[in-house]
Short mmCIF file of N, CA and C and ligand atoms in Angstrom, two decimals:
data_model
loop_
_atom_site.label_atom_id
_atom_site.label_comp_id
_atom_site.label_asym_id
_atom_site.label_seq_id
_atom_site.Cartn_x
_atom_site.Cartn_y
_atom_site.Cartn_z
N MET A 1 75.38 -0.59 -32.81
CA MET A 1 74.58 -1.77 -32.23
C MET A 1 74.33 -1.74 -30.85
N ARG A 2 74.98 -1.22 -30.04
CA ARG A 2 74.51 -1.13 -28.42
C ARG A 2 73.52 0.28 -28.16
N PRO A 3 73.68 1.28 -28.82
CA PRO A 3 72.76 2.35 -28.93
C PRO A 3 71.25 1.77 -29.47
N HIS A 4 71.45 1.00 -30.56
CA HIS A 4 70.47 0.47 -31.21
C HIS A 4 69.45 -0.29 -30.15
N ALA A 5 70.17 -1.27 -29.42
CA ALA A 5 69.35 -2.13 -28.62
C ALA A 5 68.78 -1.30 -27.67
N PHE A 6 69.51 -0.27 -27.16
CA PHE A 6 68.95 0.43 -26.11
C PHE A 6 67.70 1.19 -26.53
N LEU A 7 67.73 1.84 -27.81
CA LEU A 7 66.37 2.33 -28.09
C LEU A 7 65.16 1.38 -28.21
N THR A 8 65.82 0.26 -28.98
CA THR A 8 64.41 -0.84 -28.90
C THR A 8 64.07 -1.30 -27.72
N THR A 9 64.81 -1.24 -26.36
CA THR A 9 64.40 -1.39 -25.11
C THR A 9 63.58 -0.37 -24.59
N LEU A 10 64.24 0.66 -25.08
CA LEU A 10 63.28 1.90 -24.78
C LEU A 10 61.69 1.81 -25.22
N LEU A 11 61.75 1.64 -26.68
CA LEU A 11 60.44 1.52 -27.40
C LEU A 11 59.66 0.41 -26.92
N LEU A 12 60.33 -0.64 -26.54
CA LEU A 12 59.36 -1.81 -26.20
C LEU A 12 58.90 -1.58 -24.95
N GLY A 13 59.81 -0.74 -23.93
CA GLY A 13 58.96 -0.22 -22.64
C GLY A 13 57.96 0.29 -22.72
N ALA A 14 58.13 1.44 -23.89
CA ALA A 14 57.23 2.46 -23.94
C ALA A 14 55.78 1.79 -24.50
N ALA A 15 55.94 0.91 -25.13
CA ALA A 15 54.67 0.08 -25.59
C ALA A 15 54.21 -0.54 -24.61
N LEU A 16 55.00 -0.98 -23.65
CA LEU A 16 54.37 -2.04 -22.72
C LEU A 16 53.44 -1.00 -21.82
N ALA A 17 54.24 -0.04 -21.39
CA ALA A 17 53.54 0.94 -20.74
C ALA A 17 52.01 1.61 -21.48
N ALA A 18 52.26 1.89 -22.71
CA ALA A 18 50.99 2.17 -23.18
C ALA A 18 49.80 1.09 -23.20
N CYS A 19 50.59 0.07 -23.24
CA CYS A 19 49.43 -1.42 -23.36
C CYS A 19 48.84 -1.33 -22.08
N SER A 20 49.58 -1.43 -20.47
CA SER A 20 49.10 -1.47 -19.54
C SER A 20 48.08 -0.31 -19.35
N GLY A 21 48.58 1.10 -19.82
CA GLY A 21 47.79 2.16 -19.62
C GLY A 21 46.49 2.18 -20.30
N SER A 22 46.36 1.53 -21.53
CA SER A 22 45.12 1.33 -22.08
C SER A 22 44.27 0.17 -21.43
N GLN A 23 44.76 -0.53 -20.76
CA GLN A 23 43.96 -1.68 -20.08
C GLN A 23 43.34 -1.21 -18.77
N ALA A 24 44.34 0.00 -18.07
CA ALA A 24 43.73 0.51 -17.09
C ALA A 24 42.41 1.41 -17.24
N SER A 25 42.65 2.31 -18.57
CA SER A 25 41.55 2.98 -19.00
C SER A 25 40.23 2.30 -19.31
N VAL A 26 40.26 0.95 -19.84
CA VAL A 26 39.45 0.21 -20.14
C VAL A 26 38.42 -0.16 -19.00
N ALA A 27 39.36 -0.25 -17.69
CA ALA A 27 38.91 -1.02 -16.54
C ALA A 27 38.10 0.43 -16.21
N GLY A 28 38.84 1.53 -16.19
CA GLY A 28 38.09 2.92 -15.80
C GLY A 28 36.92 3.08 -16.53
N ASP A 29 36.92 2.81 -17.65
CA ASP A 29 35.59 3.34 -18.53
C ASP A 29 34.47 2.18 -17.99
N ALA A 30 34.85 1.04 -17.85
CA ALA A 30 33.71 0.02 -17.15
C ALA A 30 33.18 0.36 -15.95
N ALA A 31 34.00 1.05 -15.15
CA ALA A 31 33.44 1.40 -13.62
C ALA A 31 32.30 2.39 -13.57
N PRO A 32 32.13 3.31 -14.33
CA PRO A 32 31.15 4.01 -14.40
C PRO A 32 29.70 3.57 -14.62
N GLY A 33 29.95 2.44 -15.14
CA GLY A 33 28.42 1.66 -15.28
C GLY A 33 27.43 1.71 -14.47
N PRO A 34 27.75 0.99 -13.32
CA PRO A 34 26.76 0.98 -12.35
C PRO A 34 26.41 2.41 -11.66
N ALA A 35 27.47 3.18 -11.78
CA ALA A 35 27.10 4.61 -11.07
C ALA A 35 26.27 5.22 -12.06
N THR A 36 26.15 5.12 -13.23
CA THR A 36 25.43 5.77 -14.16
C THR A 36 23.72 5.28 -13.87
N THR A 37 23.78 4.02 -13.71
CA THR A 37 22.42 3.36 -13.34
C THR A 37 22.14 4.13 -11.94
N ALA A 38 22.53 4.25 -11.08
CA ALA A 38 22.22 4.47 -9.82
C ALA A 38 21.75 5.90 -9.81
N ALA A 39 22.50 6.72 -10.64
CA ALA A 39 22.08 8.35 -10.97
C ALA A 39 20.76 8.35 -11.75
N ALA A 40 20.16 7.33 -12.59
CA ALA A 40 19.02 7.35 -13.31
C ALA A 40 17.82 7.69 -12.21
N PRO A 41 16.95 8.23 -13.05
CA PRO A 41 15.72 8.82 -12.12
C PRO A 41 15.02 7.69 -11.55
N VAL A 42 14.68 8.17 -10.06
CA VAL A 42 14.15 6.89 -9.32
C VAL A 42 12.62 7.28 -9.32
N PRO A 43 11.62 6.51 -9.23
CA PRO A 43 10.28 6.54 -9.04
C PRO A 43 9.94 7.42 -7.74
N ASN A 44 9.54 8.65 -7.99
CA ASN A 44 9.48 9.55 -6.67
C ASN A 44 7.83 10.09 -6.86
N ASP A 45 6.72 9.61 -7.02
CA ASP A 45 5.63 10.34 -7.16
C ASP A 45 5.28 10.84 -5.61
N GLY A 46 5.72 10.22 -4.48
CA GLY A 46 5.38 10.86 -3.17
C GLY A 46 6.11 12.22 -2.65
N ARG A 47 5.49 12.64 -1.84
CA ARG A 47 6.17 13.88 -1.18
C ARG A 47 7.65 13.58 -0.68
N ALA A 48 8.40 14.40 -1.54
CA ALA A 48 9.93 14.21 -1.16
C ALA A 48 10.60 14.35 0.13
N ILE A 49 11.20 13.29 0.81
CA ILE A 49 11.84 13.67 2.16
C ILE A 49 13.46 13.13 1.85
N GLU A 50 14.20 13.97 2.30
CA GLU A 50 15.76 13.55 2.08
C GLU A 50 16.13 13.24 3.20
N ILE A 51 16.85 12.09 3.56
CA ILE A 51 17.75 12.09 4.93
C ILE A 51 19.01 11.55 4.61
N GLY A 52 19.93 12.12 5.30
CA GLY A 52 21.43 12.27 5.06
C GLY A 52 21.66 11.10 6.26
N ALA A 53 22.70 10.60 5.76
CA ALA A 53 23.31 9.58 6.88
C ALA A 53 24.82 9.48 6.53
N ASP A 54 25.87 9.64 7.61
CA ASP A 54 27.34 9.67 7.39
C ASP A 54 28.06 8.77 8.23
N ASP A 55 29.26 8.98 8.25
CA ASP A 55 30.08 8.22 9.14
C ASP A 55 29.90 8.46 10.59
N THR A 56 29.21 9.41 11.04
CA THR A 56 28.79 9.56 12.65
C THR A 56 27.92 8.69 12.78
N MET A 57 27.08 7.82 11.84
CA MET A 57 25.92 7.14 12.31
C MET A 57 24.94 7.54 12.90
N LYS A 58 24.30 8.63 12.32
CA LYS A 58 23.40 9.40 12.67
C LYS A 58 22.22 9.71 11.38
N PHE A 59 21.15 9.40 11.42
CA PHE A 59 20.23 10.00 10.40
C PHE A 59 19.87 11.66 10.47
N SER A 60 19.97 12.44 9.39
CA SER A 60 19.79 13.96 9.77
C SER A 60 18.56 14.00 9.98
N THR A 61 17.39 13.20 9.85
CA THR A 61 15.92 13.39 10.20
C THR A 61 15.48 12.03 10.98
N VAL A 62 14.93 12.51 12.34
CA VAL A 62 14.48 11.20 13.01
C VAL A 62 12.97 11.10 13.33
N GLU A 63 12.42 12.25 12.74
CA GLU A 63 11.14 12.23 12.98
C GLU A 63 10.36 12.82 11.61
N ILE A 64 9.41 11.88 11.02
CA ILE A 64 8.61 12.49 9.96
C ILE A 64 7.19 12.43 10.09
N ARG A 65 6.41 13.25 9.79
CA ARG A 65 5.08 13.59 9.85
C ARG A 65 4.25 13.11 8.83
N ALA A 66 3.07 12.45 8.70
CA ALA A 66 2.53 12.36 7.53
C ALA A 66 0.92 11.83 7.79
N ARG A 67 0.37 12.12 6.70
CA ARG A 67 -1.24 12.09 6.79
C ARG A 67 -1.62 10.70 6.72
N ALA A 68 -2.37 10.07 7.22
CA ALA A 68 -2.73 8.77 6.86
C ALA A 68 -3.16 8.62 5.03
N GLY A 69 -2.30 7.55 4.81
CA GLY A 69 -2.61 7.24 3.09
C GLY A 69 -1.91 8.11 2.47
N GLU A 70 -0.89 9.15 2.89
CA GLU A 70 -0.10 9.81 2.43
C GLU A 70 1.12 9.14 1.35
N ARG A 71 1.18 9.70 0.39
CA ARG A 71 2.32 8.91 -0.50
C ARG A 71 3.55 9.71 -0.13
N LEU A 72 4.80 8.91 -0.06
CA LEU A 72 5.89 9.45 0.62
C LEU A 72 6.98 8.76 -0.39
N SER A 73 8.16 9.97 -0.45
CA SER A 73 9.37 9.01 -1.70
C SER A 73 10.38 9.62 -0.52
N VAL A 74 11.01 8.73 0.19
CA VAL A 74 11.99 8.85 1.14
C VAL A 74 13.14 8.59 0.50
N THR A 75 14.14 9.69 0.48
CA THR A 75 15.71 9.37 -0.30
C THR A 75 16.77 9.39 0.83
N LEU A 76 17.31 8.13 0.88
CA LEU A 76 18.43 8.04 1.98
C LEU A 76 19.70 8.51 1.06
N VAL A 77 20.56 9.52 1.54
CA VAL A 77 21.79 9.75 0.72
C VAL A 77 22.90 9.62 1.87
N ASN A 78 23.91 8.96 1.27
CA ASN A 78 24.98 8.54 2.43
C ASN A 78 26.14 9.34 1.90
N LYS A 79 26.47 10.58 3.05
CA LYS A 79 27.41 11.46 2.87
C LYS A 79 28.62 11.02 3.28
N GLY A 80 28.88 9.83 3.67
CA GLY A 80 30.13 9.41 4.21
C GLY A 80 31.11 9.20 3.29
N VAL A 81 32.37 8.52 3.69
CA VAL A 81 33.32 8.48 2.97
C VAL A 81 33.95 6.90 3.11
N THR A 82 33.40 6.45 4.37
CA THR A 82 34.08 4.97 4.72
C THR A 82 33.47 4.03 3.81
N PRO A 83 34.21 2.74 3.30
CA PRO A 83 33.60 1.94 2.65
C PRO A 83 32.38 1.11 2.95
N LYS A 84 31.50 0.62 2.11
CA LYS A 84 30.21 -0.01 2.40
C LYS A 84 30.33 -1.01 3.43
N PHE A 85 31.47 -1.82 3.16
CA PHE A 85 31.49 -3.24 3.97
C PHE A 85 31.80 -3.00 5.28
N SER A 86 32.26 -1.64 5.84
CA SER A 86 32.28 -1.48 6.90
C SER A 86 31.54 -0.18 7.70
N MET A 87 30.92 0.37 6.78
CA MET A 87 29.65 1.54 6.84
C MET A 87 28.77 1.90 6.05
N GLY A 88 28.03 0.56 5.79
CA GLY A 88 26.82 0.69 4.96
C GLY A 88 25.59 1.38 5.58
N HIS A 89 24.67 2.11 5.13
CA HIS A 89 23.30 2.67 5.71
C HIS A 89 22.32 2.50 4.76
N ASN A 90 21.49 2.11 5.42
CA ASN A 90 20.09 1.83 4.69
C ASN A 90 19.08 2.39 5.25
N TRP A 91 17.70 2.48 5.22
CA TRP A 91 16.58 3.24 5.88
C TRP A 91 15.52 2.01 5.85
N ILE A 92 14.97 1.80 6.74
CA ILE A 92 14.10 0.33 6.58
C ILE A 92 12.96 1.00 7.63
N LEU A 93 11.44 1.13 6.96
CA LEU A 93 10.40 1.42 7.93
C LEU A 93 9.69 -0.13 7.91
N LEU A 94 9.21 0.03 9.54
CA LEU A 94 8.80 -1.38 10.05
C LEU A 94 7.34 -1.06 10.33
N THR A 95 6.82 -2.16 10.68
CA THR A 95 5.32 -1.91 11.05
C THR A 95 5.48 -1.28 12.53
N ALA A 96 4.22 -0.90 12.80
CA ALA A 96 3.91 -0.13 14.00
C ALA A 96 4.40 -1.07 15.34
N GLY A 97 3.72 -2.44 15.10
CA GLY A 97 4.07 -3.33 16.31
C GLY A 97 5.35 -4.01 16.24
N ALA A 98 6.15 -3.91 15.25
CA ALA A 98 7.49 -4.60 15.25
C ALA A 98 8.30 -4.30 16.29
N ASN A 99 9.01 -5.61 16.84
CA ASN A 99 10.09 -5.58 17.88
C ASN A 99 11.30 -5.11 17.15
N THR A 100 11.63 -3.70 17.32
CA THR A 100 12.77 -3.68 16.74
C THR A 100 14.02 -4.23 17.19
N ASP A 101 14.09 -4.48 18.39
CA ASP A 101 15.45 -5.17 19.21
C ASP A 101 15.32 -6.49 18.35
N GLU A 102 14.19 -7.24 18.21
CA GLU A 102 14.36 -8.41 17.48
C GLU A 102 14.66 -8.47 16.10
N PHE A 103 14.26 -7.47 15.43
CA PHE A 103 14.67 -6.98 14.02
C PHE A 103 15.97 -7.20 14.06
N LEU A 104 16.78 -6.22 14.63
CA LEU A 104 17.96 -5.77 14.47
C LEU A 104 18.72 -7.17 14.80
N THR A 105 18.50 -8.01 15.58
CA THR A 105 19.38 -9.25 16.22
C THR A 105 19.12 -10.26 14.92
N ALA A 106 18.05 -10.11 14.38
CA ALA A 106 18.12 -10.90 12.81
C ALA A 106 18.79 -10.42 11.87
N ALA A 107 18.78 -9.03 11.93
CA ALA A 107 19.54 -8.02 10.71
C ALA A 107 20.87 -8.38 10.81
N ALA A 108 21.36 -8.37 12.06
CA ALA A 108 22.80 -8.75 12.26
C ALA A 108 23.41 -9.91 11.74
N GLU A 109 22.44 -10.97 11.60
CA GLU A 109 22.58 -12.47 11.34
C GLU A 109 22.33 -12.44 9.85
N SER A 110 22.40 -11.40 9.12
CA SER A 110 21.74 -11.80 7.62
C SER A 110 22.71 -10.79 6.62
N PRO A 111 24.27 -11.05 6.84
CA PRO A 111 24.94 -10.14 5.78
C PRO A 111 24.89 -10.57 4.64
N THR A 112 24.41 -11.87 4.35
CA THR A 112 24.51 -12.12 2.69
C THR A 112 23.39 -11.38 2.00
N THR A 113 22.50 -10.65 2.84
CA THR A 113 21.31 -10.19 2.32
C THR A 113 21.20 -8.50 2.98
N ASP A 114 22.38 -8.22 2.68
CA ASP A 114 22.51 -6.85 3.26
C ASP A 114 22.01 -6.38 4.29
N TYR A 115 22.10 -7.29 5.33
CA TYR A 115 21.37 -7.16 6.42
C TYR A 115 19.94 -6.86 6.70
N VAL A 116 19.05 -7.54 5.91
CA VAL A 116 17.77 -7.54 5.66
C VAL A 116 17.29 -8.94 6.11
N PRO A 117 16.80 -8.99 7.34
CA PRO A 117 16.32 -10.72 7.51
C PRO A 117 15.19 -11.05 6.77
N ALA A 118 15.20 -11.89 6.11
CA ALA A 118 14.52 -12.66 4.99
C ALA A 118 13.09 -12.96 5.78
N ALA A 119 13.41 -13.59 7.31
CA ALA A 119 12.33 -14.08 7.84
C ALA A 119 11.38 -13.23 8.60
N ARG A 120 11.84 -11.95 8.35
CA ARG A 120 11.07 -10.68 9.02
C ARG A 120 10.84 -9.75 7.77
N LYS A 121 10.77 -10.35 6.57
CA LYS A 121 10.12 -9.30 5.66
C LYS A 121 8.76 -8.89 5.88
N ALA A 122 8.10 -9.22 6.45
CA ALA A 122 6.67 -9.08 6.63
C ALA A 122 6.42 -7.73 7.56
N GLN A 123 7.55 -7.55 8.09
CA GLN A 123 7.49 -6.38 9.06
C GLN A 123 7.90 -5.23 8.65
N ILE A 124 8.69 -5.20 7.30
CA ILE A 124 9.03 -4.13 6.44
C ILE A 124 8.11 -3.53 5.72
N LEU A 125 7.64 -2.29 5.98
CA LEU A 125 6.60 -1.31 4.93
C LEU A 125 7.43 -1.01 4.07
N ALA A 126 8.72 -0.37 4.13
CA ALA A 126 9.57 0.22 2.90
C ALA A 126 10.97 0.26 3.49
N ALA A 127 11.88 0.04 2.56
CA ALA A 127 13.16 0.20 2.41
C ALA A 127 13.80 0.88 1.51
N THR A 128 15.40 1.38 1.66
CA THR A 128 16.16 1.49 0.62
C THR A 128 17.22 0.45 0.47
N LYS A 129 18.04 0.50 -0.44
CA LYS A 129 19.17 -0.35 -0.45
C LYS A 129 20.05 -0.15 0.51
N LEU A 130 21.01 -0.97 1.04
CA LEU A 130 22.12 -0.66 1.62
C LEU A 130 23.09 0.14 0.72
N LEU A 131 23.38 1.40 1.39
CA LEU A 131 24.36 2.21 0.18
C LEU A 131 25.56 2.29 0.88
N GLY A 132 26.66 2.48 -0.18
CA GLY A 132 27.96 2.87 0.02
C GLY A 132 28.30 4.58 0.11
N PRO A 133 29.35 4.88 0.32
CA PRO A 133 29.70 6.38 0.32
C PRO A 133 29.15 7.04 -0.94
N GLY A 134 28.63 8.07 -1.09
CA GLY A 134 28.25 8.90 -2.29
C GLY A 134 27.08 8.36 -2.91
N GLU A 135 26.20 7.24 -2.25
CA GLU A 135 25.13 6.51 -3.12
C GLU A 135 23.72 7.17 -2.43
N ARG A 136 22.73 6.94 -3.17
CA ARG A 136 21.53 7.34 -2.55
C ARG A 136 20.45 6.34 -3.41
N ASP A 137 19.44 6.25 -2.64
CA ASP A 137 18.20 5.18 -2.87
C ASP A 137 17.06 5.93 -2.39
N THR A 138 15.79 5.73 -3.25
CA THR A 138 14.66 6.43 -2.85
C THR A 138 13.80 5.15 -2.59
N ALA A 139 12.93 5.18 -1.38
CA ALA A 139 11.78 4.05 -1.25
C ALA A 139 10.54 5.02 -1.26
N THR A 140 9.82 4.46 -2.40
CA THR A 140 8.34 5.51 -2.25
C THR A 140 7.28 4.48 -2.01
N PHE A 141 6.32 4.87 -0.89
CA PHE A 141 5.61 3.99 -0.41
C PHE A 141 4.15 4.91 0.07
N THR A 142 3.10 4.01 0.54
CA THR A 142 2.05 4.87 0.99
C THR A 142 1.82 4.59 2.48
N ALA A 143 1.99 5.69 3.19
CA ALA A 143 1.82 5.43 4.59
C ALA A 143 0.70 4.95 4.97
N SER A 144 0.64 4.10 6.30
CA SER A 144 -0.54 3.40 6.50
C SER A 144 -1.60 4.27 6.86
N SER A 145 -2.78 3.96 6.49
CA SER A 145 -4.04 4.47 6.72
C SER A 145 -4.68 4.53 8.19
N THR A 146 -3.76 3.54 9.07
CA THR A 146 -4.10 3.68 10.50
C THR A 146 -2.81 4.50 10.95
N PRO A 147 -3.45 5.49 12.22
CA PRO A 147 -2.51 6.69 12.23
C PRO A 147 -1.85 5.96 13.52
N GLY A 148 -0.22 6.36 13.70
CA GLY A 148 0.41 5.61 14.48
C GLY A 148 1.82 6.05 14.57
N ARG A 149 2.67 5.08 15.30
CA ARG A 149 4.02 5.53 15.22
C ARG A 149 4.96 4.31 14.67
N TYR A 150 5.32 4.53 13.48
CA TYR A 150 5.98 3.39 12.70
C TYR A 150 7.67 3.51 12.82
N PRO A 151 8.04 2.53 13.55
CA PRO A 151 9.77 2.92 13.59
C PRO A 151 10.54 2.88 12.27
N PHE A 152 11.38 3.61 11.93
CA PHE A 152 12.62 3.22 11.10
C PHE A 152 14.01 3.12 11.57
N LEU A 153 14.80 2.75 10.78
CA LEU A 153 16.00 2.35 11.49
C LEU A 153 16.93 1.82 10.31
N CYS A 154 18.25 2.19 10.73
CA CYS A 154 19.30 1.40 9.67
C CYS A 154 19.70 0.37 10.45
N SER A 155 19.63 -0.94 9.50
CA SER A 155 19.92 -2.26 9.80
C SER A 155 21.29 -2.75 9.87
N TYR A 156 22.06 -1.85 9.31
CA TYR A 156 23.74 -2.29 9.57
C TYR A 156 24.04 -2.57 11.15
N PRO A 157 24.72 -3.68 11.31
CA PRO A 157 24.96 -3.58 12.64
C PRO A 157 25.46 -2.76 13.64
N GLY A 158 24.73 -2.53 14.69
CA GLY A 158 25.52 -1.43 15.69
C GLY A 158 24.69 -0.22 15.38
N HIS A 159 24.48 0.13 14.25
CA HIS A 159 23.99 1.81 13.97
C HIS A 159 22.78 2.09 14.57
N ALA A 160 21.78 1.40 14.65
CA ALA A 160 20.28 1.43 15.22
C ALA A 160 20.76 1.82 16.87
N GLN A 161 21.54 0.99 17.23
CA GLN A 161 21.97 1.02 18.53
C GLN A 161 22.43 2.30 19.33
N VAL A 162 23.20 2.93 18.14
CA VAL A 162 24.29 4.17 18.64
C VAL A 162 23.02 5.22 17.92
N GLY A 163 21.85 5.25 17.73
CA GLY A 163 21.28 6.21 17.43
C GLY A 163 20.69 6.44 15.80
N MET A 164 20.96 5.48 14.86
CA MET A 164 20.50 5.37 13.46
C MET A 164 18.81 4.79 13.39
N ARG A 165 18.12 5.69 13.96
CA ARG A 165 16.49 5.15 14.24
C ARG A 165 15.52 6.53 14.13
N GLY A 166 14.52 6.25 13.84
CA GLY A 166 13.70 7.28 14.20
C GLY A 166 12.36 6.89 14.07
N VAL A 167 11.32 7.87 13.80
CA VAL A 167 9.88 7.28 13.88
C VAL A 167 9.11 8.22 12.71
N LEU A 168 7.93 7.49 12.03
CA LEU A 168 7.18 8.13 11.28
C LEU A 168 5.87 8.04 11.87
N ILE A 169 5.38 9.59 12.16
CA ILE A 169 3.98 9.55 12.81
C ILE A 169 2.99 9.69 11.87
N VAL A 170 2.10 8.67 11.63
CA VAL A 170 0.88 8.95 10.86
C VAL A 170 -0.13 9.43 11.60
N GLU A 171 -0.82 10.55 11.12
CA GLU A 171 -1.62 11.32 11.89
C GLU A 171 -2.97 11.17 10.88
CU1 CU B 201 24.09 2.77 9.19
#
C-alpha cells in the first residue's frame, strides 16, 4: 500500500512537471512572433548605410555624405546587450535648422512615445524605431534637395549628450 501511494505521488509529480513544462514551451513558442516580424524584409530602395550602436552610447558612423535628392536607407543595428528600458537606441534625422538641444529636452519628456516628442515631429525628416539589444530598423528617405548639414541623433535621454549624434551632409 505504501509503495503504491509513493509511486502515485511520483507519477503525479511527473505529470505536473510535464504540464508546467509544456506551458513554458507554449510561452516560448509565442515569443519568436514579434522577432520574426522584425526580421522580415524592410523596404530599402535607397543606398544602404548601416550604423551600429551599442552599450557604449556611440554611433559607428557620425558623418554621412549624400547627393541632394539621393534616396538613402539607413539601418540602425543595436549591438548592445543592455535591456531597452535602460539602453534603447534610435536614429533620428532632423531638419537643418532644428535646435537639437531643445529637441532633446522635449524628447526626454516623452517616454510614452519612445522619446520622440510629438510636438516636434515637423523637425523629423527620418527616424528608426527605438531599438532594444539585437534589434535593427531601417529608415528609408530622400535626402533634401537643399545642400546643407542635417543633424542626426539618438533621442534616448542622455545619449546624444555623450556622443550619439552626427551629421548628414547633403552636397
Ligand atoms: Cu542611444
